[in-house]
Amino acid sequence: MVKKILAGVVAVFAAVGFAQTVVDVTGIGAEKTSVSINVGNSAYAKCLQKNLEISGLFIVKGDGAIKVTGASGAVTAVGKGKSLSASDSFADEKSARMAARKLANAMCEAYGDQKGFALDKVIFLNRGKAAKGGVMVPGELCVAYPDGYDIRQLTSDKTAAVYPRWKKGGEGIYYIGYLKGAPQIWEMDINSGKRNVKWSFKGSPTGIAVAPDGRRVAAILSFQGNPELYVLDGERYIRLTNTPNASEGQPTWSPDGTKIAYVSDETRRPQIYVVDVNTKEKRRLTAKGRENLDPDWGADGRITYITKRGGAQIAIMGIEGDSSSKVLTTEGTWEHPSWARDSRHVVADRDGALFIVDTMEGGDKPRRMFYANGNWISPSWSK
């Protein structure tokens, strides 16, 4: 299972001050609050509109219940018994978009009682075109905001880079890179571009996940033979699984850092398991579906994953397992869901494009992040 899947992966591979007066609390659900935007900067207005709409809380109309007005240095949002003011100055499109994202986050929390994610960057791969023989060339690391603006390419190595995962704080990442030939776990500052090899083992690391404490890393390593799940803590490493006739993959940490969910094919088909980091006790979480892959553990305790039930669909379950799982999508072939901080949305890839997916019942249909030439895969959302 995971052997086959992971082999395929490797082969392709100035905080802003808001003055806020709260008078009431608006319920959310699938109901949206209307917003009109009259700000004298088109980049600001477009970015604010997109971020409000992808939150699932708002709809932008000509005469909204909430009115956003103003210009650089003095933008206000007034309505529904509340008033927000933002004092950001913006002189170009990039700074205007940053200011708009900050206001979008404030409006989500004030009017929808929902954490905003407009400033939480998404890291992903732009996979290369098919080479001779039809083998896909591994892609370069890229980063963008969930509104799809301001895409930056972080690497130009023309070699494999897989499994990008955020460090705590959202300004640095770990990833598995082949820059020196053999796969190694690299650390990168996404602002400066500086990077270094953090860990190097014999064999091939084929999956990583950063713990909530930002210090430990779960990794699938094969330096002792079979691919097994380990925890790396500085120079220390702790082995958590021992399945000589199976392969592990795709780890993700629980919010409290005490457990790790992962994928194993010990029953000959990939299923999701959970292991206690201290006791090493494990149990199986999934049974429904031909295959269950790509788990990501959210802040509210739910796990999103891909289930093969007629197609590759996004699903959600609690720690009790898939007995009460909810399947979200039915069209297309989905991969790599990653939770937003609001515990409502995930980013995932489908057919070489990235989408924001609303998990709330009655919520929005998946929204494509951006339209650009490329084959965009393996997103991971900073939180």
XYZ file of C-alpha atoms in Angstrom, residues 8-333:
326
model
C 4.714 7.290 -6.342
C 5.092 10.436 -4.276
C 8.849 10.211 -4.339
C 8.875 9.457 -8.030
C 6.706 12.467 -8.921
C 7.092 13.634 -6.112
C 2.998 45.279 12.144
C 0.135 43.585 13.690
C -2.814 45.896 13.025
C -4.864 47.480 15.792
C -8.631 47.137 15.435
C -10.953 49.232 17.545
C -14.006 47.110 18.182
C -17.339 47.815 19.816
C -19.342 44.626 20.321
C -23.082 44.967 20.747
C -24.429 41.577 19.683
C -23.293 38.202 18.400
C -24.346 37.072 14.946
C -24.998 33.357 14.454
C -23.256 31.636 11.547
C -24.445 28.310 10.175
C -24.813 28.347 6.396
C -26.507 31.749 6.521
C -24.371 34.588 5.173
C -24.165 38.244 6.142
C -24.180 40.726 3.257
C -21.290 43.177 2.916
C -20.802 46.156 0.612
C -17.253 47.353 -0.098
C -16.474 50.934 -1.067
C -12.732 51.366 -0.620
C -10.705 53.474 -3.011
C -8.233 50.758 -3.945
C -9.189 47.944 -6.315
C -6.536 45.499 -5.038
C -7.805 46.007 -1.474
C -11.445 45.619 -2.487
C -10.878 42.461 -4.573
C -8.755 40.794 -1.906
C -11.177 41.674 0.893
C -14.111 40.347 -1.135
C -12.412 37.036 -1.864
C -11.327 36.486 1.733
C -14.764 37.323 3.107
C -16.422 34.966 0.633
C -14.087 32.000 1.141
C -14.711 32.246 4.890
C -18.254 31.021 4.218
C -19.682 33.772 6.430
C -20.288 36.641 4.012
C -21.703 37.539 0.626
C -20.642 40.772 -1.075
C -23.515 42.888 -2.430
C -24.074 46.466 -3.486
C -26.017 47.421 -0.378
C -24.818 45.153 2.405
C -25.881 44.953 6.030
C -22.221 45.663 6.809
C -20.634 48.586 4.970
C -16.861 48.728 4.460
C -15.682 52.208 3.485
C -12.584 54.364 3.558
C -9.108 54.546 2.085
C -5.500 53.874 3.029
C -5.001 54.417 6.747
C -8.696 54.664 7.595
C -10.979 51.771 6.637
C -14.079 50.984 8.673
C -16.621 48.170 8.710
C -19.939 49.196 10.250
C -23.156 47.246 10.628
C -25.086 44.661 12.653
C -24.468 46.710 15.787
C -20.678 46.587 15.504
C -17.911 48.836 14.256
C -14.370 47.883 13.223
C -11.659 50.310 12.202
C -8.315 49.509 10.580
C -5.488 52.013 10.397
C -3.207 50.199 7.934
C -1.609 52.368 5.290
C -1.059 50.812 1.879
C 0.832 52.276 -1.048
C 0.928 49.345 -3.481
C -1.116 46.265 -4.373
C 0.811 43.909 -2.103
C 0.447 46.066 0.998
C -3.211 46.685 0.126
C -3.866 42.949 0.031
C -2.127 42.437 3.371
C -4.292 45.134 4.939
C -7.421 43.564 3.426
C -6.539 40.148 4.858
C -6.173 41.610 8.345
C -9.583 43.256 8.141
C -11.128 40.035 6.769
C -9.812 38.124 9.792
C -11.183 40.744 12.187
C -14.598 40.643 10.496
C -14.750 36.831 10.698
C -14.143 36.920 14.435
C -16.388 39.907 15.151
C -19.366 39.075 12.950
C -19.128 35.309 12.667
C -17.429 34.170 15.873
C -15.101 32.166 13.627
C -11.314 32.277 13.460
C -10.058 34.022 10.343
C -7.497 32.284 8.144
C -6.755 34.967 5.545
C -3.188 35.457 6.813
C -2.394 31.742 7.147
C -0.190 30.823 4.206
C -0.470 27.584 2.214
C 2.679 25.793 1.088
C 2.480 23.379 -1.830
C 4.301 21.913 -4.818
C 4.166 22.874 -8.463
C 4.803 19.508 -10.061
C 6.730 19.494 -13.330
C 5.560 18.408 -16.743
C 5.782 14.813 -17.900
C 9.266 13.817 -18.936
C 10.235 11.123 -21.414
C 8.524 7.851 -20.647
C 5.625 9.626 -18.957
C 7.347 9.884 -15.558
C 6.429 13.091 -13.730
C 9.227 15.426 -12.686
C 9.057 16.342 -8.976
C 8.089 19.929 -8.406
C 9.300 23.065 -6.709
C 8.089 24.434 -3.376
C 5.675 27.364 -3.593
C 3.683 29.428 -1.104
C 0.568 31.608 -1.355
C -2.235 32.979 0.760
C -5.562 31.078 0.696
C -7.054 33.834 -1.475
C -4.598 32.687 -4.180
C -2.774 36.004 -4.491
C 0.956 36.640 -4.099
C 2.228 33.192 -5.120
C 5.953 32.785 -4.517
C 8.210 29.988 -5.720
C 10.615 29.052 -2.929
C 12.927 26.616 -4.728
C 14.380 26.241 -8.211
C 16.316 23.039 -7.625
C 14.951 20.918 -10.493
C 15.031 17.971 -8.132
C 12.572 16.294 -5.809
C 10.989 18.187 -2.914
C 8.109 16.461 -1.119
C 6.142 16.593 2.114
C 6.396 20.315 2.984
C 5.180 20.863 6.546
C 4.968 24.073 8.586
C 7.006 24.696 11.686
C 5.339 26.445 14.602
C 4.797 30.127 13.809
C 4.159 29.796 10.090
C 7.424 31.315 8.842
C 9.510 28.162 8.514
C 9.036 24.688 7.082
C 10.497 21.208 7.040
C 10.423 19.162 3.859
C 12.046 16.106 2.326
C 14.521 17.195 -0.321
C 16.888 15.477 -2.740
C 19.201 18.439 -3.317
C 22.226 16.362 -2.317
C 21.056 13.214 -4.083
C 19.739 11.113 -1.204
C 16.519 12.222 0.533
C 17.098 14.331 3.641
C 14.887 16.355 5.971
C 15.514 20.043 5.273
C 14.636 23.117 7.296
C 13.851 26.390 5.490
C 13.020 29.972 6.439
C 10.458 30.960 3.815
C 11.211 34.675 4.143
C 14.988 34.606 3.711
C 15.132 31.371 1.714
C 17.935 30.103 3.959
C 17.898 26.353 4.510
C 19.949 23.543 5.937
C 19.796 19.787 6.387
C 18.107 19.137 9.731
C 18.226 15.340 9.732
C 19.910 12.812 7.480
C 19.475 9.040 7.711
C 20.382 6.009 5.683
C 17.399 4.920 3.628
C 14.571 7.190 2.565
C 12.407 9.373 4.817
C 8.965 9.217 3.218
C 6.733 11.360 5.422
C 7.009 13.983 8.169
C 4.772 15.965 10.531
C 5.656 18.690 13.024
C 4.365 18.397 16.602
C 2.274 21.223 18.118
C 5.204 22.096 20.397
C 7.237 22.906 17.270
C 10.170 20.849 18.554
C 9.440 17.215 17.739
C 8.920 15.780 14.263
C 7.161 12.530 13.364
C 8.913 10.839 10.463
C 8.662 7.652 8.442
C 12.212 6.260 8.278
C 13.728 3.084 6.875
C 17.303 3.305 8.177
C 16.671 0.203 10.310
C 15.097 -1.719 7.437
C 11.341 -1.500 7.049
C 9.616 1.938 6.837
C 8.490 2.652 10.412
C 7.137 5.605 12.387
C 9.620 7.522 14.557
C 9.640 10.710 16.634
C 12.676 12.946 16.156
C 13.565 15.247 19.051
C 16.877 16.974 18.424
C 19.487 14.207 18.249
C 17.107 11.679 19.825
C 14.815 9.409 17.859
C 12.115 7.126 19.232
C 10.633 4.246 17.242
C 6.865 3.896 17.648
C 5.923 1.054 15.286
C 7.280 -2.385 14.464
C 5.519 -3.876 11.445
C 8.092 -5.913 9.474
C 5.514 -7.040 6.919
C 3.945 -3.628 6.328
C 4.789 0.003 5.602
C 3.798 3.118 7.496
C 3.238 6.591 6.064
C 1.599 10.019 6.277
C 1.846 10.903 10.004
C -0.140 13.708 11.686
C -0.092 14.848 15.332
C -3.012 15.206 17.704
C -3.627 18.799 18.908
C -2.199 18.020 22.355
C 0.900 16.310 20.953
C 0.276 12.992 22.737
C -0.772 10.867 19.748
C 0.039 10.421 16.079
C -2.339 9.206 13.394
C -0.721 7.502 10.423
C -1.392 5.145 7.525
C -0.362 1.494 7.458
C -0.997 -1.398 5.057
C -0.614 -4.139 7.643
C -4.027 -5.492 6.534
C -2.816 -5.247 2.896
C -4.893 -2.144 2.239
C -4.022 1.320 3.543
C -5.944 2.231 6.677
C -5.520 4.903 9.338
C -4.202 4.024 12.785
C -3.389 6.050 15.896
C -0.510 5.468 18.312
C 0.134 6.922 21.764
C 3.563 8.576 21.759
C 4.324 7.626 25.375
C 2.889 4.102 25.649
C 3.272 3.120 21.952
C -0.178 1.545 22.130
C -1.938 1.689 18.770
C -5.380 1.038 17.381
C -7.049 1.130 14.001
C -9.354 4.059 13.225
C -10.770 3.239 9.781
C -12.489 0.241 8.247
C -14.977 1.727 5.793
C -13.679 2.236 2.287
C -11.224 0.350 0.124
C -8.383 2.672 1.122
C -8.032 5.497 3.657
C -5.144 7.943 3.287
C -3.769 11.442 3.898
C -4.963 12.118 7.481
C -4.672 15.613 8.959
C -5.617 16.146 12.610
C -7.455 19.414 13.254
C -7.440 21.686 16.285
C -10.958 20.589 17.309
C -9.935 16.911 17.443
C -11.422 15.808 14.129
C -9.354 14.154 11.424
C -9.838 14.890 7.742
C -8.625 12.253 5.288
C -9.124 10.724 1.856
C -11.370 7.682 1.583
C -11.766 5.458 -1.466
C -15.521 4.821 -1.519
C -16.373 4.835 -5.203
C -13.815 7.611 -5.710
C -11.139 9.474 -3.784
C -13.264 11.653 -1.519
C -12.591 13.966 1.412
C -13.998 12.706 4.719
C -13.979 13.681 8.392
C -14.028 11.540 11.537
C -13.524 11.897 15.259
C -10.932 10.057 17.316
C -13.459 7.261 17.866
C -12.912 6.250 14.231
C -14.882 6.164 11.000
C -18.038 4.627 12.485
C -19.485 8.147 12.382
C -17.418 9.465 9.470
C -18.803 12.100 7.148
C -17.935 12.081 3.438
C -17.753 15.605 2.019
C -17.021 15.410 -1.695
C -18.178 13.129 -4.461
C -16.741 14.622 -7.664
C -13.156 14.353 -8.847
C -10.104 12.676 -7.359
